[in-house]
Amino acid sequence: MKFNDICERLKVLLTEKRYIHSVNVANCAKEMAKLYGADEEKAYIAGMVHDCAKYFNKEKRDYYVDKYHIEMDDMEKRSGALAHSVIGAYVTKYIFEIDDEEILGAVRYHTTGNVNMSLMEKIIYLADVIEVGRDYPGVDELRELVYSGKLDEALLKSFDNTISLMIKKGNTIHPRSVAARNFIIEEMQKK
Ligand SMILES: [Fe+2]
Ligand SMILES: [Fe+2]
């Protein structure tokens, strides 16, 4: 699918607000790719498509899970917030026809993070939370870390923020988020 057609499809799949968020993530990801030496075009594309499955209802999620034989754990099956990134990777691959492991991984893990994240995965995860439209306590600290070359510190800070918020709200925490945090702490201790 041509990039312009993907954008047109996204305008249908997303709310206007979410589409603007996607453009913001794309621009932020491109900037970060330049700073950290990743592929700027891929970063932009991944940013644009990352939330493509955000507004799928349970029925539509089940349809795609069945159609593409998507494997998800019980928590992911129950939660649209978790499932949209996993299903989004399949929509990106099979509907947008983007068969690129870097982009697909970045879409897939943009909500929970993962152990041993690639540079592109880190970029999209962080661009999602620091794009220009985001406004929450601590976002400027994250931006400062990202733009001063401290990508892993920013990632850990963001994991901490998310996990703390989940605890505060009394929500469950996906094990992949905990594993991602443990992994990055151990990586940073090795350095
Ligand atoms: Fe998302
Ligand atoms: Fe997002």
PDB file of C-alpha atoms and ligand atoms in Angstrom:
ATOM      1  CA  MET A   1       0.000   0.000   0.000  1.00  0.00           C
ATOM      2  CA  LYS A   2       1.313   3.474  -0.841  1.00  0.00           C
ATOM      3  CA  PHE A   3       2.115   5.705   2.120  1.00  0.00           C
ATOM      4  CA  ASN A   4      -0.547   8.245   1.116  1.00  0.00           C
ATOM      5  CA  ASP A   5      -3.167   5.489   1.014  1.00  0.00           C
ATOM      6  CA  ILE A   6      -2.067   4.288   4.456  1.00  0.00           C
ATOM      7  CA  CYS A   7      -2.605   7.821   5.799  1.00  0.00           C
ATOM      8  CA  GLU A   8      -6.055   7.985   4.202  1.00  0.00           C
ATOM      9  CA  ARG A   9      -6.929   4.635   5.808  1.00  0.00           C
ATOM     10  CA  LEU A  10      -5.655   5.868   9.162  1.00  0.00           C
ATOM     11  CA  LYS A  11      -7.940   8.895   8.950  1.00  0.00           C
ATOM     12  CA  VAL A  12     -10.867   6.465   8.789  1.00  0.00           C
ATOM     13  CA  LEU A  13      -9.570   4.140  11.518  1.00  0.00           C
ATOM     14  CA  LEU A  14      -8.653   6.852  14.021  1.00  0.00           C
ATOM     15  CA  THR A  15     -10.330   9.849  15.606  1.00  0.00           C
ATOM     16  CA  GLU A  16      -9.042  13.234  14.458  1.00  0.00           C
ATOM     17  CA  LYS A  17      -7.299  13.688  17.784  1.00  0.00           C
ATOM     18  CA  ARG A  18      -5.607  10.281  17.508  1.00  0.00           C
ATOM     19  CA  TYR A  19      -4.569  10.987  13.922  1.00  0.00           C
ATOM     20  CA  ILE A  20      -2.888  14.216  15.035  1.00  0.00           C
ATOM     21  CA  HIS A  21      -1.193  12.249  17.841  1.00  0.00           C
ATOM     22  CA  SER A  22       0.095   9.797  15.208  1.00  0.00           C
ATOM     23  CA  VAL A  23       1.535  12.620  13.081  1.00  0.00           C
ATOM     24  CA  ASN A  24       3.162  14.028  16.211  1.00  0.00           C
ATOM     25  CA  VAL A  25       4.658  10.642  17.117  1.00  0.00           C
ATOM     26  CA  ALA A  26       5.914  10.250  13.534  1.00  0.00           C
ATOM     27  CA  ASN A  27       7.639  13.646  13.604  1.00  0.00           C
ATOM     28  CA  CYS A  28       9.099  13.040  17.048  1.00  0.00           C
ATOM     29  CA  ALA A  29      10.306   9.558  16.051  1.00  0.00           C
ATOM     30  CA  LYS A  30      11.968  10.959  12.932  1.00  0.00           C
ATOM     31  CA  GLU A  31      13.784  13.564  15.012  1.00  0.00           C
ATOM     32  CA  MET A  32      14.901  10.903  17.476  1.00  0.00           C
ATOM     33  CA  ALA A  33      16.035   8.636  14.626  1.00  0.00           C
ATOM     34  CA  LYS A  34      18.238  11.448  13.342  1.00  0.00           C
ATOM     35  CA  LEU A  35      19.687  12.015  16.800  1.00  0.00           C
ATOM     36  CA  TYR A  36      20.341   8.345  17.526  1.00  0.00           C
ATOM     37  CA  GLY A  37      21.290   7.118  14.039  1.00  0.00           C
ATOM     38  CA  ALA A  38      18.209   5.053  13.152  1.00  0.00           C
ATOM     39  CA  ASP A  39      16.375   5.015   9.806  1.00  0.00           C
ATOM     40  CA  GLU A  40      14.381   8.264   9.766  1.00  0.00           C
ATOM     41  CA  GLU A  41      11.861   7.151   7.159  1.00  0.00           C
ATOM     42  CA  LYS A  42      11.084   3.911   8.977  1.00  0.00           C
ATOM     43  CA  ALA A  43      10.728   5.814  12.255  1.00  0.00           C
ATOM     44  CA  TYR A  44       8.250   8.182  10.625  1.00  0.00           C
ATOM     45  CA  ILE A  45       6.196   5.338   9.160  1.00  0.00           C
ATOM     46  CA  ALA A  46       6.183   3.392  12.446  1.00  0.00           C
ATOM     47  CA  GLY A  47       5.029   6.517  14.273  1.00  0.00           C
ATOM     48  CA  MET A  48       2.196   7.071  11.820  1.00  0.00           C
ATOM     49  CA  VAL A  49       0.817   3.528  12.036  1.00  0.00           C
ATOM     50  CA  HIS A  50       1.537   2.623  15.680  1.00  0.00           C
ATOM     51  CA  ASP A  51      -2.038   3.186  16.933  1.00  0.00           C
ATOM     52  CA  CYS A  52      -3.867   1.860  13.857  1.00  0.00           C
ATOM     53  CA  ALA A  53      -5.789  -0.764  15.883  1.00  0.00           C
ATOM     54  CA  LYS A  54      -6.570   1.564  18.801  1.00  0.00           C
ATOM     55  CA  TYR A  55     -10.301   1.805  18.112  1.00  0.00           C
ATOM     56  CA  PHE A  56     -11.045  -1.811  17.242  1.00  0.00           C
ATOM     57  CA  ASN A  57     -13.875  -3.116  19.410  1.00  0.00           C
ATOM     58  CA  LYS A  58     -13.800  -6.617  20.923  1.00  0.00           C
ATOM     59  CA  GLU A  59     -15.549  -8.085  17.905  1.00  0.00           C
ATOM     60  CA  LYS A  60     -13.083  -6.579  15.459  1.00  0.00           C
ATOM     61  CA  ARG A  61     -10.133  -7.608  17.650  1.00  0.00           C
ATOM     62  CA  ASP A  62     -11.411 -11.173  17.767  1.00  0.00           C
ATOM     63  CA  TYR A  63     -11.867 -11.122  13.992  1.00  0.00           C
ATOM     64  CA  TYR A  64      -8.232 -10.196  13.355  1.00  0.00           C
ATOM     65  CA  VAL A  65      -6.889 -12.525  16.046  1.00  0.00           C
ATOM     66  CA  ASP A  66      -8.694 -15.339  14.259  1.00  0.00           C
ATOM     67  CA  LYS A  67      -7.810 -14.237  10.742  1.00  0.00           C
ATOM     68  CA  TYR A  68      -4.076 -13.800  11.334  1.00  0.00           C
ATOM     69  CA  HIS A  69      -3.726 -16.466  14.061  1.00  0.00           C
ATOM     70  CA  ILE A  70      -2.440 -13.867  16.496  1.00  0.00           C
ATOM     71  CA  GLU A  71      -1.089 -15.288  19.717  1.00  0.00           C
ATOM     72  CA  MET A  72      -1.817 -13.237  22.806  1.00  0.00           C
ATOM     73  CA  ASP A  73      -1.803 -14.022  26.510  1.00  0.00           C
ATOM     74  CA  ASP A  74      -4.958 -13.781  28.629  1.00  0.00           C
ATOM     75  CA  MET A  75      -4.284 -10.244  29.777  1.00  0.00           C
ATOM     76  CA  GLU A  76      -3.796  -9.074  26.206  1.00  0.00           C
ATOM     77  CA  LYS A  77      -6.956 -10.829  25.073  1.00  0.00           C
ATOM     78  CA  ARG A  78      -8.993  -9.075  27.754  1.00  0.00           C
ATOM     79  CA  SER A  79      -7.539  -5.592  27.375  1.00  0.00           C
ATOM     80  CA  GLY A  80      -7.971  -3.428  24.307  1.00  0.00           C
ATOM     81  CA  ALA A  81      -5.269  -1.140  25.703  1.00  0.00           C
ATOM     82  CA  LEU A  82      -2.782  -4.018  25.511  1.00  0.00           C
ATOM     83  CA  ALA A  83      -4.157  -5.750  22.411  1.00  0.00           C
ATOM     84  CA  HIS A  84      -4.088  -2.716  20.110  1.00  0.00           C
ATOM     85  CA  SER A  85      -0.321  -2.764  19.770  1.00  0.00           C
ATOM     86  CA  VAL A  86      -0.101  -6.503  19.087  1.00  0.00           C
ATOM     87  CA  ILE A  87      -2.982  -6.473  16.590  1.00  0.00           C
ATOM     88  CA  GLY A  88      -1.663  -3.209  15.134  1.00  0.00           C
ATOM     89  CA  ALA A  89       1.533  -4.984  14.101  1.00  0.00           C
ATOM     90  CA  TYR A  90      -0.524  -7.477  12.060  1.00  0.00           C
ATOM     91  CA  VAL A  91      -2.664  -4.747  10.489  1.00  0.00           C
ATOM     92  CA  THR A  92       0.570  -2.969   9.565  1.00  0.00           C
ATOM     93  CA  LYS A  93       1.978  -6.127   7.996  1.00  0.00           C
ATOM     94  CA  TYR A  94      -1.034  -7.531   6.166  1.00  0.00           C
ATOM     95  CA  ILE A  95      -3.245  -4.528   5.414  1.00  0.00           C
ATOM     96  CA  PHE A  96      -0.674  -1.751   5.061  1.00  0.00           C
ATOM     97  CA  GLU A  97       1.704  -4.295   3.495  1.00  0.00           C
ATOM     98  CA  ILE A  98       4.705  -3.152   5.504  1.00  0.00           C
ATOM     99  CA  ASP A  99       6.864  -6.227   5.931  1.00  0.00           C
ATOM    100  CA  ASP A 100       9.658  -4.734   7.969  1.00  0.00           C
ATOM    101  CA  GLU A 101      10.692  -6.318  11.269  1.00  0.00           C
ATOM    102  CA  GLU A 102      11.973  -3.028  12.707  1.00  0.00           C
ATOM    103  CA  ILE A 103       8.657  -1.265  12.116  1.00  0.00           C
ATOM    104  CA  LEU A 104       6.533  -4.256  13.163  1.00  0.00           C
ATOM    105  CA  GLY A 105       8.456  -4.725  16.428  1.00  0.00           C
ATOM    106  CA  ALA A 106       8.092  -1.025  17.200  1.00  0.00           C
ATOM    107  CA  VAL A 107       4.313  -1.178  16.729  1.00  0.00           C
ATOM    108  CA  ARG A 108       3.993  -4.439  18.640  1.00  0.00           C
ATOM    109  CA  TYR A 109       5.843  -3.321  21.760  1.00  0.00           C
ATOM    110  CA  HIS A 110       4.876   0.342  21.948  1.00  0.00           C
ATOM    111  CA  THR A 111       2.547  -0.202  24.924  1.00  0.00           C
ATOM    112  CA  THR A 112       4.386  -2.599  27.220  1.00  0.00           C
ATOM    113  CA  GLY A 113       7.967  -2.295  26.047  1.00  0.00           C
ATOM    114  CA  ASN A 114       9.948  -5.520  25.952  1.00  0.00           C
ATOM    115  CA  VAL A 115      13.236  -7.084  26.997  1.00  0.00           C
ATOM    116  CA  ASN A 116      16.153  -6.348  24.680  1.00  0.00           C
ATOM    117  CA  MET A 117      14.387  -3.626  22.704  1.00  0.00           C
ATOM    118  CA  SER A 118      15.821  -2.533  19.361  1.00  0.00           C
ATOM    119  CA  LEU A 119      16.674   1.121  18.789  1.00  0.00           C
ATOM    120  CA  MET A 120      13.521   1.549  16.674  1.00  0.00           C
ATOM    121  CA  GLU A 121      11.376  -0.032  19.416  1.00  0.00           C
ATOM    122  CA  LYS A 122      12.809   2.358  22.003  1.00  0.00           C
ATOM    123  CA  ILE A 123      12.270   5.334  19.693  1.00  0.00           C
ATOM    124  CA  ILE A 124       8.589   4.602  19.062  1.00  0.00           C
ATOM    125  CA  TYR A 125       7.920   3.710  22.697  1.00  0.00           C
ATOM    126  CA  LEU A 126       9.340   7.056  23.800  1.00  0.00           C
ATOM    127  CA  ALA A 127       8.025   9.181  20.915  1.00  0.00           C
ATOM    128  CA  ASP A 128       4.548   7.950  21.906  1.00  0.00           C
ATOM    129  CA  VAL A 129       4.926   9.387  25.401  1.00  0.00           C
ATOM    130  CA  ILE A 130       6.872  12.606  24.700  1.00  0.00           C
ATOM    131  CA  GLU A 131       5.348  13.851  21.408  1.00  0.00           C
ATOM    132  CA  VAL A 132       4.563  17.558  21.408  1.00  0.00           C
ATOM    133  CA  GLY A 133       0.876  17.087  22.316  1.00  0.00           C
ATOM    134  CA  ARG A 134       1.612  15.168  25.527  1.00  0.00           C
ATOM    135  CA  ASP A 135       1.210  17.055  28.773  1.00  0.00           C
ATOM    136  CA  TYR A 136       1.548  15.300  32.134  1.00  0.00           C
ATOM    137  CA  PRO A 137       3.770  15.654  35.203  1.00  0.00           C
ATOM    138  CA  GLY A 138       7.270  14.466  34.311  1.00  0.00           C
ATOM    139  CA  VAL A 139       6.997  14.729  30.519  1.00  0.00           C
ATOM    140  CA  ASP A 140       9.582  17.533  30.311  1.00  0.00           C
ATOM    141  CA  GLU A 141      12.064  15.468  32.293  1.00  0.00           C
ATOM    142  CA  LEU A 142      11.586  12.645  29.782  1.00  0.00           C
ATOM    143  CA  ARG A 143      12.033  15.030  26.828  1.00  0.00           C
ATOM    144  CA  GLU A 144      15.231  16.376  28.373  1.00  0.00           C
ATOM    145  CA  LEU A 145      16.667  12.868  28.771  1.00  0.00           C
ATOM    146  CA  VAL A 146      15.711  11.888  25.209  1.00  0.00           C
ATOM    147  CA  TYR A 147      17.136  15.020  23.594  1.00  0.00           C
ATOM    148  CA  SER A 148      20.351  14.917  25.599  1.00  0.00           C
ATOM    149  CA  GLY A 149      21.243  11.451  24.344  1.00  0.00           C
ATOM    150  CA  LYS A 150      20.108   9.503  27.410  1.00  0.00           C
ATOM    151  CA  LEU A 151      17.758   7.114  25.672  1.00  0.00           C
ATOM    152  CA  ASP A 152      17.970   4.225  28.167  1.00  0.00           C
ATOM    153  CA  GLU A 153      17.581   6.553  31.153  1.00  0.00           C
ATOM    154  CA  ALA A 154      14.483   7.988  29.475  1.00  0.00           C
ATOM    155  CA  LEU A 155      13.133   4.514  28.812  1.00  0.00           C
ATOM    156  CA  LEU A 156      13.607   3.431  32.430  1.00  0.00           C
ATOM    157  CA  LYS A 157      12.012   6.651  33.685  1.00  0.00           C
ATOM    158  CA  SER A 158       9.041   6.062  31.417  1.00  0.00           C
ATOM    159  CA  PHE A 159       8.650   2.436  32.567  1.00  0.00           C
ATOM    160  CA  ASP A 160       8.797   3.681  36.165  1.00  0.00           C
ATOM    161  CA  ASN A 161       6.133   6.319  35.455  1.00  0.00           C
ATOM    162  CA  THR A 162       3.805   3.824  33.807  1.00  0.00           C
ATOM    163  CA  ILE A 163       4.218   1.100  36.419  1.00  0.00           C
ATOM    164  CA  SER A 164       3.823   3.600  39.298  1.00  0.00           C
ATOM    165  CA  LEU A 165       0.642   4.934  37.715  1.00  0.00           C
ATOM    166  CA  MET A 166      -0.756   1.410  37.340  1.00  0.00           C
ATOM    167  CA  ILE A 167      -0.070   0.694  41.021  1.00  0.00           C
ATOM    168  CA  LYS A 168      -1.612   4.018  42.052  1.00  0.00           C
ATOM    169  CA  LYS A 169      -4.728   3.222  40.054  1.00  0.00           C
ATOM    170  CA  GLY A 170      -4.901  -0.311  41.427  1.00  0.00           C
ATOM    171  CA  ASN A 171      -4.515  -1.758  37.933  1.00  0.00           C
ATOM    172  CA  THR A 172      -2.794  -4.944  36.875  1.00  0.00           C
ATOM    173  CA  ILE A 173       0.672  -4.693  35.315  1.00  0.00           C
ATOM    174  CA  HIS A 174       1.542  -6.755  32.270  1.00  0.00           C
ATOM    175  CA  PRO A 175       4.529  -9.052  33.018  1.00  0.00           C
ATOM    176  CA  ARG A 176       6.272  -7.826  29.849  1.00  0.00           C
ATOM    177  CA  SER A 177       6.375  -4.302  31.329  1.00  0.00           C
ATOM    178  CA  VAL A 178       8.064  -5.612  34.468  1.00  0.00           C
ATOM    179  CA  ALA A 179      10.482  -7.724  32.434  1.00  0.00           C
ATOM    180  CA  ALA A 180      11.281  -4.714  30.232  1.00  0.00           C
ATOM    181  CA  ARG A 181      12.075  -2.610  33.293  1.00  0.00           C
ATOM    182  CA  ASN A 182      14.220  -5.317  34.902  1.00  0.00           C
ATOM    183  CA  PHE A 183      16.108  -5.805  31.645  1.00  0.00           C
ATOM    184  CA  ILE A 184      16.958  -2.140  31.110  1.00  0.00           C
ATOM    185  CA  ILE A 185      18.113  -1.745  34.735  1.00  0.00           C
ATOM    186  CA  GLU A 186      20.442  -4.733  34.387  1.00  0.00           C
ATOM    187  CA  GLU A 187      21.721  -3.447  31.026  1.00  0.00           C
ATOM    188  CA  MET A 188      22.492  -0.046  32.519  1.00  0.00           C
ATOM    189  CA  GLN A 189      24.267  -1.619  35.509  1.00  0.00           C
ATOM    190  CA  LYS A 190      26.577  -3.495  33.133  1.00  0.00           C
ATOM    191  CA  LYS A 191      27.725  -0.239  31.550  1.00  0.00           C
TER     192      LYS A 191
HETATM  193 FE    FE B   1      -0.950   2.952  21.473  1.00  0.00          FE
HETATM  194 FE    FE B   2       0.046   6.320  20.701  1.00  0.00          FE
END
